Amino acid sequence: LADSPYEILILFDEVTLAVVLSQFKEYARIHSEVHIRVTSFPAGENLRDIRQTHLNLLIKISGVVTRRTGVFPQLRHVKMDCSQCGSILGPFIQSPFSGALPYITSCPDCKGKGPFTLNTEQTIYRNYQKLTLQESPGSVPPGRLPRTKDIILLGDLIDSARPGEEIEVTGIYRHNYDISLNK
């Protein structure tokens, strides 16, 4: 689980949903997903010690929430329109960690090479929120500034923490590419 958490958590979610649906037949009308939450993860890291070796691993960190954004839409199941023939392509499943639109080489109907535009009416979105987590005041070495990390909350975890609260987060440490940092 700690070494390849994304694939394992998806598998846990699928199996758990199957078990829930076998016990409660009408559950699919209420929610289409079930998510496993990892609690009491044994290996905790200091926010200051998180490095590239932790990328794509399940980690547990703690700190104080200093900032919380509003709730924003994020692409989930993307549908695209062919500008040449007007046909609708997709749905393309969008990873929660990818900000790029799917790359389409040609339209299967007219064999045209695009351009393709996002069909905003038929695309399905999910909610997300960003928190800024800062080292707890007691864990900052003397004479040093506290370090921060951004945390992305999805689904039912949105609005689960407020600024000023000290929290413990268990999740997958991911890298989000920002082109403005590489200019």
XYZ file of C-alpha atoms in Angstrom:
183
model
C 0.000 0.000 0.000
C 2.769 2.453 0.883
C 4.757 1.873 -2.333
C 1.972 1.949 -4.976
C -0.965 3.541 -3.180
C -2.905 4.974 -6.126
C -3.513 1.606 -7.806
C -4.192 -0.187 -4.511
C -6.651 2.466 -3.276
C -8.562 2.295 -6.574
C -8.761 -1.478 -6.168
C -9.918 -1.095 -2.531
C -12.623 1.377 -3.644
C -13.891 -0.964 -6.392
C -14.033 -4.016 -4.125
C -15.676 -2.064 -1.313
C -18.316 -0.693 -3.699
C -19.054 -4.231 -4.912
C -19.483 -5.439 -1.315
C -21.707 -2.470 -0.406
C -23.871 -3.007 -3.498
C -24.227 -6.716 -2.719
C -25.488 -5.857 0.781
C -27.491 -2.722 -0.079
C -28.991 -2.989 -3.581
C -30.321 0.604 -3.655
C -27.023 2.248 -2.609
C -26.117 3.056 -6.238
C -29.074 5.453 -6.371
C -27.582 7.437 -3.473
C -23.847 7.409 -4.334
C -21.910 6.035 -7.264
C -18.621 5.709 -5.339
C -17.253 4.454 -2.048
C -13.821 5.584 -0.850
C -11.502 3.848 1.583
C -9.834 6.174 4.090
C -6.507 5.187 5.629
C -6.285 6.022 9.332
C -3.538 5.272 11.853
C -0.898 4.995 9.126
C 2.234 4.006 11.047
C 4.956 6.028 9.327
C 4.653 9.770 9.906
C 6.961 12.273 8.228
C 7.934 15.800 9.214
C 6.731 18.375 6.722
C 10.307 19.671 6.504
C 11.638 16.221 5.529
C 9.375 15.572 2.527
C 11.548 15.139 -0.587
C 11.394 13.732 -4.114
C 11.944 10.219 -2.710
C 8.411 10.449 -1.256
C 6.789 11.151 -4.650
C 3.837 8.848 -5.428
C 4.047 7.216 -1.992
C 1.481 7.169 0.793
C 2.663 9.469 3.583
C 1.314 10.913 6.811
C 2.113 14.489 7.833
C 0.731 16.900 10.387
C 0.596 20.650 10.619
C -1.575 23.729 10.938
C -3.976 24.766 8.178
C -3.072 28.330 7.226
C -5.201 28.805 4.112
C -8.226 27.214 2.478
C -9.559 28.031 -0.979
C -13.136 27.910 -2.130
C -14.509 24.845 -3.886
C -13.597 24.581 -7.578
C -14.711 22.259 -10.384
C -12.256 19.696 -11.737
C -12.675 17.630 -14.910
C -13.683 14.021 -14.306
C -15.266 12.514 -17.467
C -14.375 14.707 -20.441
C -16.330 14.925 -23.691
C -14.912 16.773 -26.698
C -16.575 18.208 -29.817
C -15.083 17.810 -33.295
C -15.131 21.261 -34.887
C -15.264 19.792 -38.403
C -18.252 17.427 -38.169
C -19.764 18.305 -34.765
C -19.645 14.772 -33.368
C -19.117 14.275 -29.643
C -16.070 12.239 -28.594
C -15.627 10.536 -25.249
C -16.054 10.228 -22.365
C -12.369 10.287 -21.518
C -11.639 9.560 -17.865
C -9.521 12.342 -16.410
C -7.030 11.605 -13.642
C -7.525 13.816 -10.572
C -3.814 14.664 -10.769
C -3.704 15.695 -14.424
C -4.636 19.186 -15.479
C -4.266 18.600 -19.225
C -7.120 17.810 -21.591
C -7.023 14.424 -23.344
C -4.936 14.309 -26.512
C -7.054 13.313 -29.514
C -5.325 12.564 -32.814
C -8.366 12.273 -35.094
C -12.153 12.116 -35.134
C -13.450 8.548 -35.641
C -16.460 9.836 -37.639
C -14.959 12.284 -40.151
C -11.266 11.289 -39.750
C -10.492 14.997 -39.281
C -7.489 16.053 -37.221
C -9.349 18.712 -35.250
C -9.496 21.198 -33.704
C -11.388 19.674 -30.784
C -13.121 21.734 -28.102
C -14.327 20.858 -24.628
C -18.055 20.071 -24.466
C -18.873 21.790 -21.159
C -22.522 20.629 -21.058
C -21.776 16.888 -21.226
C -18.487 16.862 -19.319
C -18.820 15.591 -15.742
C -16.958 17.492 -13.030
C -15.886 16.774 -9.453
C -15.250 19.282 -6.664
C -11.851 20.000 -5.200
C -10.378 22.370 -2.642
C -6.818 23.354 -1.792
C -5.430 23.704 1.753
C -2.061 25.104 2.744
C -0.519 23.103 5.571
C 2.291 24.669 7.624
C 4.656 23.068 10.102
C 3.404 23.175 13.672
C 5.093 25.966 15.657
C 6.741 23.492 18.058
C 8.402 21.496 15.270
C 10.184 24.418 13.542
C 13.913 24.569 14.364
C 15.014 27.821 16.079
C 15.832 30.602 13.621
C 14.065 28.887 10.713
C 10.894 29.782 8.843
C 8.066 27.235 8.871
C 7.650 25.236 5.653
C 4.351 24.716 3.866
C 2.792 22.176 1.488
C -0.402 22.397 -0.537
C -3.003 19.687 0.053
C -5.747 18.877 -2.475
C -9.053 17.660 -1.021
C -11.562 15.805 -3.195
C -15.173 14.724 -2.736
C -16.448 14.417 0.820
C -13.166 15.686 2.322
C -13.924 19.231 1.138
C -14.486 21.675 4.032
C -13.250 19.088 6.550
C -10.586 21.441 7.967
C -10.530 25.170 8.692
C -7.618 27.610 8.944
C -6.033 27.514 12.398
C -6.781 23.821 12.999
C -3.951 21.380 13.569
C -4.573 18.320 11.422
C -2.981 15.037 10.434
C -3.162 14.124 6.741
C -2.587 10.716 5.180
C -2.410 10.798 1.413
C -0.425 10.320 -1.762
C 2.379 12.835 -2.202
C 2.108 13.998 -5.819
C 3.809 16.526 -8.030
C 1.682 19.043 -9.945
C 3.597 20.557 -12.843
C 3.466 24.359 -12.919
C 4.834 25.894 -16.125
C 5.309 29.299 -14.443
C 8.096 27.789 -12.294
C 10.107 26.769 -15.364
C 10.363 30.076 -17.219
